[in-house]
Short mmCIF file of C-alpha atoms in Angstrom, two decimals:
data_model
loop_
_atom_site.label_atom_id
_atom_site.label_comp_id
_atom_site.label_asym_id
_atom_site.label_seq_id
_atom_site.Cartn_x
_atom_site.Cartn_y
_atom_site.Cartn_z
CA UNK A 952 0.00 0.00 0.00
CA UNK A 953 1.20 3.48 -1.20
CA UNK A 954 0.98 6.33 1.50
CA UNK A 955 -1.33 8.66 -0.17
CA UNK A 956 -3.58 5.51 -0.80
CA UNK A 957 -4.09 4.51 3.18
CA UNK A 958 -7.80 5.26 4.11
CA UNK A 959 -8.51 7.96 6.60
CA UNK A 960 -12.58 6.93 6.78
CA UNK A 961 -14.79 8.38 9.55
CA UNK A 962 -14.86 5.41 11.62
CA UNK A 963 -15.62 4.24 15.49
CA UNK A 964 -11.89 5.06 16.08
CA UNK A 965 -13.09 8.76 16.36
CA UNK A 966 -12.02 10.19 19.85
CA UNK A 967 -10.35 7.06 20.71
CA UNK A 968 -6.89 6.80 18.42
CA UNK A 969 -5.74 6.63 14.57
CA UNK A 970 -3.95 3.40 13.89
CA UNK A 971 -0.55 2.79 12.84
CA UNK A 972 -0.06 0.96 9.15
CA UNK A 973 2.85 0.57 7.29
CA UNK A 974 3.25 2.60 3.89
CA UNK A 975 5.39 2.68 1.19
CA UNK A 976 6.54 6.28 0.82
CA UNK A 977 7.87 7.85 -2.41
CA UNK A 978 10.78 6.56 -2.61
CA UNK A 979 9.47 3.11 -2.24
CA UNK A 980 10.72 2.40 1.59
CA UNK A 981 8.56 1.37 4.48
CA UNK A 982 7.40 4.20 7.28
CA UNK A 983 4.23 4.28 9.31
CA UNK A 984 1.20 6.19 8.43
CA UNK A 985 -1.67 6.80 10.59
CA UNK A 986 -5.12 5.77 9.57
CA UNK A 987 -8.55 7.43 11.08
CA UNK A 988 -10.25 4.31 9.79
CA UNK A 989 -11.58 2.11 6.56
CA UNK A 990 -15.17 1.69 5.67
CA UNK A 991 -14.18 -1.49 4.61
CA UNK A 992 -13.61 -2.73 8.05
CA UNK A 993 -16.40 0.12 9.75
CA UNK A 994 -18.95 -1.46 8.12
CA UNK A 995 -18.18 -5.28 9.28
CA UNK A 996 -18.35 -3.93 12.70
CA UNK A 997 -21.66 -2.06 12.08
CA UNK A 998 -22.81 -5.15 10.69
CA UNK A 999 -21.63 -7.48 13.61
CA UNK A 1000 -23.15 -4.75 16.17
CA UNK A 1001 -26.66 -5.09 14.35
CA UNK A 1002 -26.33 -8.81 14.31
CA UNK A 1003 -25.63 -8.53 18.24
CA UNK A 1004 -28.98 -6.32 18.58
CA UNK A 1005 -30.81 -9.09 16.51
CA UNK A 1006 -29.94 -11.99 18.73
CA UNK A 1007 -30.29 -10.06 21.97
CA UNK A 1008 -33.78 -8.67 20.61
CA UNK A 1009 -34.68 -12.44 19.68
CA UNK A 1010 -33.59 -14.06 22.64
CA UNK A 1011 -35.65 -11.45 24.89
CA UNK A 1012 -38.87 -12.10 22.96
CA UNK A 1013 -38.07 -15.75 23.68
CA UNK A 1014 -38.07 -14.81 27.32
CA UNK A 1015 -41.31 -13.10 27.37
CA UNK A 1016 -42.67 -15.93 25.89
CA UNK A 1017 -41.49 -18.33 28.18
CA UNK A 1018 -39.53 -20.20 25.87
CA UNK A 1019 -36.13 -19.34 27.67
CA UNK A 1020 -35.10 -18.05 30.83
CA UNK A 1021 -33.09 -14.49 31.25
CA UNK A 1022 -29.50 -16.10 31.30
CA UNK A 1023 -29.76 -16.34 27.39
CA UNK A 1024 -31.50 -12.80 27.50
CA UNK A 1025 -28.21 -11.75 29.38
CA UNK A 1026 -25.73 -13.81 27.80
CA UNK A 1027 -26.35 -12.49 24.65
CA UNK A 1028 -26.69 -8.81 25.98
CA UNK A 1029 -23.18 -9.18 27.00
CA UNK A 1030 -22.15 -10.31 23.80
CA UNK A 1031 -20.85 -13.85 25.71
CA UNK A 1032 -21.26 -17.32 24.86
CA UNK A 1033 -21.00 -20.54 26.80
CA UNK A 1034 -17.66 -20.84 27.70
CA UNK A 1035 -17.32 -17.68 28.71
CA UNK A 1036 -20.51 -17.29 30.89
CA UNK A 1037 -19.42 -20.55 32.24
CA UNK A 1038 -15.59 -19.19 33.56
CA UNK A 1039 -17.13 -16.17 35.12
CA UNK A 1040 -19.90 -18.16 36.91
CA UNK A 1041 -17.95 -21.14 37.80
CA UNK A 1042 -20.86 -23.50 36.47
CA UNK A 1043 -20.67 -25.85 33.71
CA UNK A 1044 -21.76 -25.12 30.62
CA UNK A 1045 -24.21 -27.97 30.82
CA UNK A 1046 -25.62 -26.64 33.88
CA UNK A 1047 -25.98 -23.43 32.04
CA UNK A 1048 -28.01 -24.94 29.59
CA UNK A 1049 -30.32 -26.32 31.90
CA UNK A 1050 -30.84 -22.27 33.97
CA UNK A 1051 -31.83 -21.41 30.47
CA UNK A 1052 -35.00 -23.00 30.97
CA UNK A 1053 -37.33 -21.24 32.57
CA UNK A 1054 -38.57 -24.49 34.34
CA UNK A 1055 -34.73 -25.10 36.00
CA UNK A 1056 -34.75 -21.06 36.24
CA UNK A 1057 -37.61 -21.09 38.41
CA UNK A 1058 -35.84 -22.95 41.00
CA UNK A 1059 -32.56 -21.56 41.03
CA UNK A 1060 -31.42 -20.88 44.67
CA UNK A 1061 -30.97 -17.38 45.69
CA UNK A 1062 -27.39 -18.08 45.93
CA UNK A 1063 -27.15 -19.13 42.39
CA UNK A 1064 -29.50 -16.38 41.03
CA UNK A 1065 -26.67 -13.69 43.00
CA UNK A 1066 -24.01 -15.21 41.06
CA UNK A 1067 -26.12 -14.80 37.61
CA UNK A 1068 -26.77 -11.00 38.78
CA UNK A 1069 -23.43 -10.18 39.58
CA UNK A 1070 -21.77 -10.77 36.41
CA UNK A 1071 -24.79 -9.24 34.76
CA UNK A 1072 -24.68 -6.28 36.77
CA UNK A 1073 -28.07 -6.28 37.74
CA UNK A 1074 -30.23 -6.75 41.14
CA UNK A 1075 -31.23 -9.96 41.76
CA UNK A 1076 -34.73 -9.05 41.94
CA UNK A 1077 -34.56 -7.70 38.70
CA UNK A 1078 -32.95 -10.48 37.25
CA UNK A 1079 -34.94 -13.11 38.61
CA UNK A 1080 -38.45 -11.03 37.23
CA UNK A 1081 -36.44 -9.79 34.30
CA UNK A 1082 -37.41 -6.29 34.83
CA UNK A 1083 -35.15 -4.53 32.23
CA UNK B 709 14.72 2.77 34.94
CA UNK B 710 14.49 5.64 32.64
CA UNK B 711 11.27 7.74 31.95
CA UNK B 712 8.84 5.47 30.31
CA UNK B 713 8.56 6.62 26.14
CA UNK B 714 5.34 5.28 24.91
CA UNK B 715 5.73 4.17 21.50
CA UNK B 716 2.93 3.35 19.22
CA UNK B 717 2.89 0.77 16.95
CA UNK B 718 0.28 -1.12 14.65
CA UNK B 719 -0.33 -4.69 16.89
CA UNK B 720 -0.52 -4.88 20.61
CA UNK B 721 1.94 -7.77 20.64
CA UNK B 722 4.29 -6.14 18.63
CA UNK B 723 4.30 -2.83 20.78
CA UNK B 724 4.65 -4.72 23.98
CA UNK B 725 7.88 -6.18 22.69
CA UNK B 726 9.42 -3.25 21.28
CA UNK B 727 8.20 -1.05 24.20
CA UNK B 728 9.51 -3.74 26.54
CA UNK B 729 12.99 -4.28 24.95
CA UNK B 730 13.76 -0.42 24.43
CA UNK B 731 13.17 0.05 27.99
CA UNK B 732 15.83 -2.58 28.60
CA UNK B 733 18.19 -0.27 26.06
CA UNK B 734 17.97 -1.88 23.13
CA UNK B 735 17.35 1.23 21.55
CA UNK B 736 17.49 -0.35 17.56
CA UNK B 737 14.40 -2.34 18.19
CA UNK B 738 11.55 -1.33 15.39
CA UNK B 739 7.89 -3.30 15.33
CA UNK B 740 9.15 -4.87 11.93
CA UNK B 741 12.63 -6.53 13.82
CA UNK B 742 10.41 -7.35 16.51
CA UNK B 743 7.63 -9.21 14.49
CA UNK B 744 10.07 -10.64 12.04
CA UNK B 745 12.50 -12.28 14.85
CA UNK B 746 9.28 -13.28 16.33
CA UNK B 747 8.29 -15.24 13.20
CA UNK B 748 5.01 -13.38 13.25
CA UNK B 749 3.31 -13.60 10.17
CA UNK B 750 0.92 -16.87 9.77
CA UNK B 751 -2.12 -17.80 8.91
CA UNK B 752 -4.85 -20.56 10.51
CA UNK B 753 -7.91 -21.65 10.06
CA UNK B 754 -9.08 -22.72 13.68
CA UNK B 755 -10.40 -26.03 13.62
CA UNK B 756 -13.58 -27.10 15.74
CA UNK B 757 -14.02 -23.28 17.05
CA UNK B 758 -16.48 -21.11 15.90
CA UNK B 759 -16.98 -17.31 16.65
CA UNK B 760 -20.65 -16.32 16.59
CA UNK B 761 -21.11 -19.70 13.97
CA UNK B 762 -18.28 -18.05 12.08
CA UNK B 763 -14.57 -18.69 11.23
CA UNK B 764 -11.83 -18.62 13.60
CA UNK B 765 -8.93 -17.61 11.50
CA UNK B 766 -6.00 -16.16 12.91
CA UNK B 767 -2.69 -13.87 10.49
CA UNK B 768 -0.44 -14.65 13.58
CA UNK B 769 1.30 -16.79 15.02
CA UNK B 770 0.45 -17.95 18.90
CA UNK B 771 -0.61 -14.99 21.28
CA UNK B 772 2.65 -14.39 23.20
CA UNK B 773 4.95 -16.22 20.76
CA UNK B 774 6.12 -12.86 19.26
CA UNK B 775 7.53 -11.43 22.39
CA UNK B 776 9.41 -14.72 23.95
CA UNK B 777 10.37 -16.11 20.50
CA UNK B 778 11.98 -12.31 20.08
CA UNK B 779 13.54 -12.57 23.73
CA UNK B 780 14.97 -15.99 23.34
CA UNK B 781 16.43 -15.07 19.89
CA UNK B 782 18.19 -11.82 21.29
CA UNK B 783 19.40 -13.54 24.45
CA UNK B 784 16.99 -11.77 26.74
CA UNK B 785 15.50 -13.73 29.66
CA UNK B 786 12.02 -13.15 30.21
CA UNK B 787 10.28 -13.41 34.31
CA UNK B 788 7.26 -14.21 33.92
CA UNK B 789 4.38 -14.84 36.61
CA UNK B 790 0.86 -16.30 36.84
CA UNK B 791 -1.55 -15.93 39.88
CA UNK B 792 -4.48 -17.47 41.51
CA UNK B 793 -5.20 -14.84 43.89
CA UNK B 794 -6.42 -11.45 42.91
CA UNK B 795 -4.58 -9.85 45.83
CA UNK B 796 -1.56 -12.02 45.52
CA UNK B 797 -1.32 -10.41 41.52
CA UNK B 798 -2.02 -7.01 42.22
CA UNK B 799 0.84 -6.62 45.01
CA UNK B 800 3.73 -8.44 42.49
CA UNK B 801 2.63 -5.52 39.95
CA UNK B 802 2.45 -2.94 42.78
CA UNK B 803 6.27 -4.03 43.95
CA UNK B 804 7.37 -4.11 40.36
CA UNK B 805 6.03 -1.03 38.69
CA UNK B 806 7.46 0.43 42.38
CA UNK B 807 10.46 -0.75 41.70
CA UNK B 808 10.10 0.94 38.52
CA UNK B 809 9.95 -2.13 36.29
CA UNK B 810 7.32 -1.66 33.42
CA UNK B 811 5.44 -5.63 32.97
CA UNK B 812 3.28 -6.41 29.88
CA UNK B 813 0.07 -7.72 30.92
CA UNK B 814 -2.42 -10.10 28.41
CA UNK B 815 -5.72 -8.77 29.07
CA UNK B 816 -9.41 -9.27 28.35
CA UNK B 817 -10.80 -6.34 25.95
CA UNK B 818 -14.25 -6.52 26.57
CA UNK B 819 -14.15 -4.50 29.72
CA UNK B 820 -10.82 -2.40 28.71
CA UNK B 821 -12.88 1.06 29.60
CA UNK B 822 -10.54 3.12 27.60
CA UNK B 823 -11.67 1.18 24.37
CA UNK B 824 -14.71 2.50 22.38
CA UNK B 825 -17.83 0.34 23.05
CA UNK B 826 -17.88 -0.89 19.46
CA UNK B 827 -14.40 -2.46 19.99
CA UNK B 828 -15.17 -4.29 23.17
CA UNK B 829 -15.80 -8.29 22.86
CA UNK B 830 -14.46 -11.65 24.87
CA UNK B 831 -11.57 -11.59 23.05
CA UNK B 832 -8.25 -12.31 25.93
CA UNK B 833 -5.26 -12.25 23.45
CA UNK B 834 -4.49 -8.27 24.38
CA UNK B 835 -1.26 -6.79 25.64
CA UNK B 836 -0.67 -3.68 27.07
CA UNK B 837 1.81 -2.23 29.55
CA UNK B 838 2.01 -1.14 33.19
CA UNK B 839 4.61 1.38 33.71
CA UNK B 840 3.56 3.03 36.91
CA UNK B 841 0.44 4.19 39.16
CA UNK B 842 -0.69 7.08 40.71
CA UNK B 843 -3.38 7.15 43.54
CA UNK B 844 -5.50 4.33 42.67
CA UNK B 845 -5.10 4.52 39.00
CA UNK B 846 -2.18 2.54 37.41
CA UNK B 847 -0.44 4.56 34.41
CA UNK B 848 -1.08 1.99 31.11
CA UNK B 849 1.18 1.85 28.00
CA UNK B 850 -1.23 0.36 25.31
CA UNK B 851 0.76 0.38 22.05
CA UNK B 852 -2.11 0.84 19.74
CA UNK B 853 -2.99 4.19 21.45
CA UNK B 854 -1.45 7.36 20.31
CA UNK B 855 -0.77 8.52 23.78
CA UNK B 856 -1.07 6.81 27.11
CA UNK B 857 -3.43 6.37 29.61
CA UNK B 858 -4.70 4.98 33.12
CA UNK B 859 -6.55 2.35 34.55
CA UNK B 860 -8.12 2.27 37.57
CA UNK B 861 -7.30 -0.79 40.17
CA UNK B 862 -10.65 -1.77 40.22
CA UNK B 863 -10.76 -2.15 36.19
CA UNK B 864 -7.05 -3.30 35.76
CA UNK B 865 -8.07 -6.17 38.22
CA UNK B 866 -11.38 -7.21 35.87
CA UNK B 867 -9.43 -7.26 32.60
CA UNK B 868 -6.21 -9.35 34.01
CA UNK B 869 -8.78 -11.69 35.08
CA UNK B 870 -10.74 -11.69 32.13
CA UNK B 871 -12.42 -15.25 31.53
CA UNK B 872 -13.17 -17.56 28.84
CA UNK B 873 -10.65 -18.84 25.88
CA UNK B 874 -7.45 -17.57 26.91
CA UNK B 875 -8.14 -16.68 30.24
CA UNK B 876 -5.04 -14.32 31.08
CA UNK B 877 -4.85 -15.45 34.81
CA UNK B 878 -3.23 -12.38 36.05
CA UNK B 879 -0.26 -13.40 34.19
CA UNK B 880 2.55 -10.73 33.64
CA UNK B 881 6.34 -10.62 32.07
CA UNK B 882 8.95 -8.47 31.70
CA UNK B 883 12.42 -8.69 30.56
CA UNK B 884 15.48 -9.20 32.80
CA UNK B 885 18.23 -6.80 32.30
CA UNK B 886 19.57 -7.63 28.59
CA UNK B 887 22.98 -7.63 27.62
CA UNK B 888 24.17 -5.64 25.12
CA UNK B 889 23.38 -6.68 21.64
CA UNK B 890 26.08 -7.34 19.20
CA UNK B 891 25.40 -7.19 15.69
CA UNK B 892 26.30 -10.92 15.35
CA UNK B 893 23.44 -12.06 17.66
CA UNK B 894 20.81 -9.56 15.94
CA UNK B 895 21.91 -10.87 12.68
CA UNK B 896 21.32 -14.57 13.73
CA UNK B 897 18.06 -13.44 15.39
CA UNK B 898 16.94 -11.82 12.54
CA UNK B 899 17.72 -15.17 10.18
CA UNK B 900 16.25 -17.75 12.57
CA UNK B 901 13.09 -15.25 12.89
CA UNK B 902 12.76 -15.56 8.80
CA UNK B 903 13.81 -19.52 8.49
CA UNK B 904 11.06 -20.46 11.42
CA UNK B 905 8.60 -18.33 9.53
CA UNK B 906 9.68 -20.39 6.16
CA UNK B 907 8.74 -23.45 8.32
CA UNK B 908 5.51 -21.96 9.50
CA UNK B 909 3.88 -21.35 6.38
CA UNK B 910 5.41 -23.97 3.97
CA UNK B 911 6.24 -27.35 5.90
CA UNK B 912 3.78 -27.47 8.54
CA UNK B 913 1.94 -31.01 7.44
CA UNK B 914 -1.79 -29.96 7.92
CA UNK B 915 -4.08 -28.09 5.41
CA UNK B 916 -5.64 -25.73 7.87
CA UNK B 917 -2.36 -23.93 8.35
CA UNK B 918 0.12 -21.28 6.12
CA UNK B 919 0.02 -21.51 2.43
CA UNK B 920 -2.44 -24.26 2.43
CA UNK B 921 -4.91 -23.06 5.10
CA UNK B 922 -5.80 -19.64 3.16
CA UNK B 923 -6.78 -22.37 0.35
CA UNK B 924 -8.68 -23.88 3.18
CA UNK B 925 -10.40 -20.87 4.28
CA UNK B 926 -11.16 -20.19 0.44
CA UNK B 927 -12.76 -23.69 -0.48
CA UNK B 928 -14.97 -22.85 2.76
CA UNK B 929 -15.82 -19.58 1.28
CA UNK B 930 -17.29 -20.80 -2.16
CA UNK B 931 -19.88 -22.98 -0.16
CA UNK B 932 -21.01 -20.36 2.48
CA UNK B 933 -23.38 -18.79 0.51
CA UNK B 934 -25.20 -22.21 -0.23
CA UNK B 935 -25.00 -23.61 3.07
CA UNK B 936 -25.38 -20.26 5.23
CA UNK B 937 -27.61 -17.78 2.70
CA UNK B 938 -26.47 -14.67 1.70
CA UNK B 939 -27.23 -12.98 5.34
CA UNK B 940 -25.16 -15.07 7.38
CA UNK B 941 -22.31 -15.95 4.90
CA UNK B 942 -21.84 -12.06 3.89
CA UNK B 943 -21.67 -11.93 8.06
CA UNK B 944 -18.82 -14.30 8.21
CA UNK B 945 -16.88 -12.75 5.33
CA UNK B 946 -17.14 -9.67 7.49
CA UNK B 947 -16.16 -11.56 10.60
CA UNK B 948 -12.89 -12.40 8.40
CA UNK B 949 -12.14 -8.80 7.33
CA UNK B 950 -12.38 -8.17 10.99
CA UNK B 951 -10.25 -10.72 12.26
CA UNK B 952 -8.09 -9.65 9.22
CA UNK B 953 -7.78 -5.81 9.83
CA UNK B 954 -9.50 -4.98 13.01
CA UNK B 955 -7.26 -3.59 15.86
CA UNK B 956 -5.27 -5.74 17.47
CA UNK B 957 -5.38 -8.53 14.83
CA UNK B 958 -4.40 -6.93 11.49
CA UNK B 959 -3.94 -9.51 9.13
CA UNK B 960 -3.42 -7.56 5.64
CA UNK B 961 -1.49 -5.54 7.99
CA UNK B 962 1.05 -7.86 9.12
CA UNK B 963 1.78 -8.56 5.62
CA UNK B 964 3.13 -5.14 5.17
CA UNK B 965 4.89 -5.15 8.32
CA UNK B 966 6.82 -8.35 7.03
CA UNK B 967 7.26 -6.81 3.89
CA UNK B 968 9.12 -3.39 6.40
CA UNK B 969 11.17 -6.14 8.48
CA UNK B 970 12.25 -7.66 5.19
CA UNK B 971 13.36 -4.40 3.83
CA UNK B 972 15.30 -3.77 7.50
CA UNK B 973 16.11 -7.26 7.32
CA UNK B 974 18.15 -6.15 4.14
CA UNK B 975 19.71 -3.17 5.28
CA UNK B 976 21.13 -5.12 8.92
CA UNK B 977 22.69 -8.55 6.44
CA UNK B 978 23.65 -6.69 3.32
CA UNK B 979 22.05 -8.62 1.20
CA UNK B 980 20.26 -7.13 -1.61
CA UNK B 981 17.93 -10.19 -2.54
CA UNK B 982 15.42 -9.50 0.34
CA UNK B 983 14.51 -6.26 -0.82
CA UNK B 984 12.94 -8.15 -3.61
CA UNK B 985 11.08 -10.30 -1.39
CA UNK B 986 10.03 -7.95 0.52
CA UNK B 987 8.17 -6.28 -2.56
CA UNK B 988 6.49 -9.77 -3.02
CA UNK B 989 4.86 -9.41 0.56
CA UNK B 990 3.76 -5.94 -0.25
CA UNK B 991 1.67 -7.65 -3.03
CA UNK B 992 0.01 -10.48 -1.11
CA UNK B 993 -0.98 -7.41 1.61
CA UNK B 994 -2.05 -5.21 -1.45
CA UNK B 995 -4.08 -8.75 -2.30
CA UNK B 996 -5.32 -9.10 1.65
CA UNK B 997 -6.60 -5.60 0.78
CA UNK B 998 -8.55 -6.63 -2.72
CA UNK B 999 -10.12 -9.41 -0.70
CA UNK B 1000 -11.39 -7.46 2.04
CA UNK B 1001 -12.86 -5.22 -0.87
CA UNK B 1002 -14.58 -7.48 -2.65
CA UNK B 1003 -15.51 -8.90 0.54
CA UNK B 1004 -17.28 -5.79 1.99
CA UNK B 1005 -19.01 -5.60 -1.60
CA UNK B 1006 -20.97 -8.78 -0.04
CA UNK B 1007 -21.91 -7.52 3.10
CA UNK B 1008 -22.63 -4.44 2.18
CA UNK B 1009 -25.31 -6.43 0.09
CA UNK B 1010 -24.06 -4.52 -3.13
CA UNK B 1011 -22.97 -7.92 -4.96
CA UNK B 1012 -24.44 -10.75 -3.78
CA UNK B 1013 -23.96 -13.17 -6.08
CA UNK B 1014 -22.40 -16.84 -6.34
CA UNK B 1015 -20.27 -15.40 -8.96
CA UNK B 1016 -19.07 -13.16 -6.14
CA UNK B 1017 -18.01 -15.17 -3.54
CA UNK B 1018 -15.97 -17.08 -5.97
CA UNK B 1019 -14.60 -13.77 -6.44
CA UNK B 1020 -13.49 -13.75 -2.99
CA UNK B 1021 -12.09 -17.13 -3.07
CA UNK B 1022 -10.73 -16.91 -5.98
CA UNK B 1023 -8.10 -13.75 -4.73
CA UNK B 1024 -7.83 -15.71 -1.48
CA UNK B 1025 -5.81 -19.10 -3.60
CA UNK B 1026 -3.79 -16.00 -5.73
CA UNK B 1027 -2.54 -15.01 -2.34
CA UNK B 1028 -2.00 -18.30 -1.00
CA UNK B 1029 0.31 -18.88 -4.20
CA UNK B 1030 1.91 -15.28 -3.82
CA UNK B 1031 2.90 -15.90 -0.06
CA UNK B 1032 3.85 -19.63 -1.23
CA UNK B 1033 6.52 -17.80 -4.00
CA UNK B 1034 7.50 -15.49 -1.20
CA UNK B 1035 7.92 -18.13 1.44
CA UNK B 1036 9.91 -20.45 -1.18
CA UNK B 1037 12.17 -17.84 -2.43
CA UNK B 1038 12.89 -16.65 0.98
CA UNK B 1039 13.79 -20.31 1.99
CA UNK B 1040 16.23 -20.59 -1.37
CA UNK B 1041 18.52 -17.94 -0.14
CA UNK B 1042 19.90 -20.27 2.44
CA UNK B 1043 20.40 -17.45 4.91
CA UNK B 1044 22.79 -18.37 7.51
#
């Protein structure tokens, strides 16, 4: 890549940094540029961020319909997935499978529930009515 | 210890080491000598592990290979520590940035609160320094910023205990007092970094890795659409370009950073023939870039044809036979 061809893009880099990339100059040697972004690569994010929405908006209609319980509502708010969830909880990932039913979720311990709300950041009894 | 220079550089990994090694004096390191002794570049598609149903591909080698492959080939020894306790990790970087030793850390980014929200996911293969603290905020060195910054103790502790794949564990390293570099042991470094590379992407006997696994990754590509529909295989493509170019991953990116060491590389063993090389990994990242183009034509839902995605595949098996030249003509010279 040629210097005056690196991108500089409005991207979600704004306010935060530009990013170092190496350039040929005009004589044909390396230096570093800086690049404010690349719609290329903007628009994969966007695109993974509305994806994100989408599965968090689908798994809390699942919720309200009693199809799931609010550890997948959660899970996928915090853009986590099984093994994940399961290091920061301590529980298996089959046992988290089994809290995602609502029946199982019903009779979570208080105990357990407090461990859920904790990495969720939110009050037990909001979690456990899933009052969001 | 002198004053702490913050140096930015293009990959996390990358800036750790060179941040890491100047501070121990050696003043010629550059992100390209520290990538290319590391043996940096690579490419693999990550069997049995899907991201959001996606690929797993990674344009690197191993998350902390870069930095000890670099020490061990410059003589440097490395301390490193992991911890159990919380408390017991926090003191050990308390005495040591006291003590004014700056540590690289491997992080989590998802809850890095200097990061833009749009950045932020489970993903643990970060590195950024500690160089100092001030009150209850410890002063951070992240090599991808332009300047540094702070965390506080509360949010350092969350993101050196990050969980999932990769867990970091509280884990920290530093380099011990180097010796001085002669230009005899940076010229072997900077040979064993390119023939372990050669090794890496040419002779490595499985098809998901170097050369053969971008040919991997592109046979996968020319089904997605069929199997996946156009939604969900133009979001995988995108999931690539990430993985590819996104902040602390940079895969077209590390191609011209090889391309920079080569040219170095050149300058430091007098021979003339890299330079030519070197202009053969500018191609394959000019290529990286073409893909990622076409690519975004897809998810941007601007070309969404069959035709297209063998597009994409088809620039992805011209770079795996560019980087196979590269790789094969680097391994004739017979560097010593």
């Amino acid at each position: 890549m040629k210097k005056n061809e690196l991108p500089q893009d409005e991207s979600p880099l704004k306010d935060f940094t530009r990013e170092v990339c190496y350039v040929k100059n005009e004589d044909g040697k390396y230096e570093t540029g800086l690049s404010e972004g690349w719609d290329v690569k903007s628009v994969a994010l966007n695109n993974a961020w509305e994806e994100i929405e989408r599965r968090t908006q689908d798994a809390k209609d699942k919720v309200l319909k009693g199809e799931a319980s609010p550890v997948l509502y959660y899970l996928e708010l915090h853009l986590m997935d099984l093994p994940v969830l399961a290091g920061y909880t301590g529980f298996r990932r089959w046992q988290i499978k089994r809290h995602m039913k609502p029946s199982v979720f019903k009779k979570l311990s208080d105990k357990k529930l407090k461990i859920y709300a904790d990495i969720f950041e939110v009050s037990v009894e909001n979690f456990k009515h899933f009052k969001i | 210890m002198s004053e702490f220079k913050h140096i930015q550089t293009a990959h996390c990994e990358n800036g750790v080491t060179v941040n890491l090694l100047k501070q121990q004096g050696l003043d010629f390191m550059t992100e390209p000598l520290a990538f290319g002794i590391g043996s940096g570049l690579f490419y693999i598609h990550i069997p049995f592990l899907k991201v959001n149903g996606g690929p797993a591909i990674s344009f690197r080698s191993m998350p902390g290979a870069i930095f000890s492959r670099t020490c061990k080939s410059l003589d440097v020894k490395v301390e490193r520590k992991k911890f159990r306790s919380h408390e017991a990790a926090q003191l050990y970087l308390d005495q040591k940035v006291d003590d004014g030793i700056a540590v690289g850390c491997p992080v989590g980014v998802y809850n890095l609160l200097y990061f833009p929200k749009e950045y932020r996911f489970h993903f643990n293969a970060y590195n950024l320094i500690v160089y100092g603290r001030d009150g209850n905020d410890y002063l951070v060195s992240d090599p991808v910023m332009e300047t540094t910054t702070r965390l506080s103790k509360e949010a350092l502790e969350k993101v050196r205990f990050a969980k999932g794949a990769l867990a970091p564990k509280g884990h920290l390293y530093y380099p011990v007092q180097a010796r001085p570099i002669t230009e005899e042991v940076l010229r072997k470094g900077i040979v064993r970094g390119i023939n372990r590379n050669v090794r890496d992407m040419l002779r490595i006997p499985t098809k998901i890795v170097g050369v053969r696994g971008i040919n991997h990754t592109a046979s996968k590509v020319r089904k997605w659409r069929e199997q996946h529909g156009e939604r969900t295989a133009g979001l995988f493509l995108g999931q690539i370009v990430r993985m590819q170019e996104e902040i602390g991953t940079g895969g077209g990116g590390f191609r011209f950073i090889y391309a920079a060491f080569l040219e170095q590389a050149s300058e430091i063993l007098g021979d003339d023939r890299l330079l030519g090389i070197s202009e053969q990994f500018t191609k394959a990242g000019d290529l990286w870039r073409d893909s990622a183009l076409q690519m975004a034509g897809i998810y941007k839902g601007r070309i969404t044809a069959q035709k297209d995605f063998d597009d994409c595949a088809d620039i992805m098996n011209a770079i795996s036979a560019a980087e196979k030249q590269a790789f094969q003509d680097l391994g004739k010279l017979n560097l010593r």
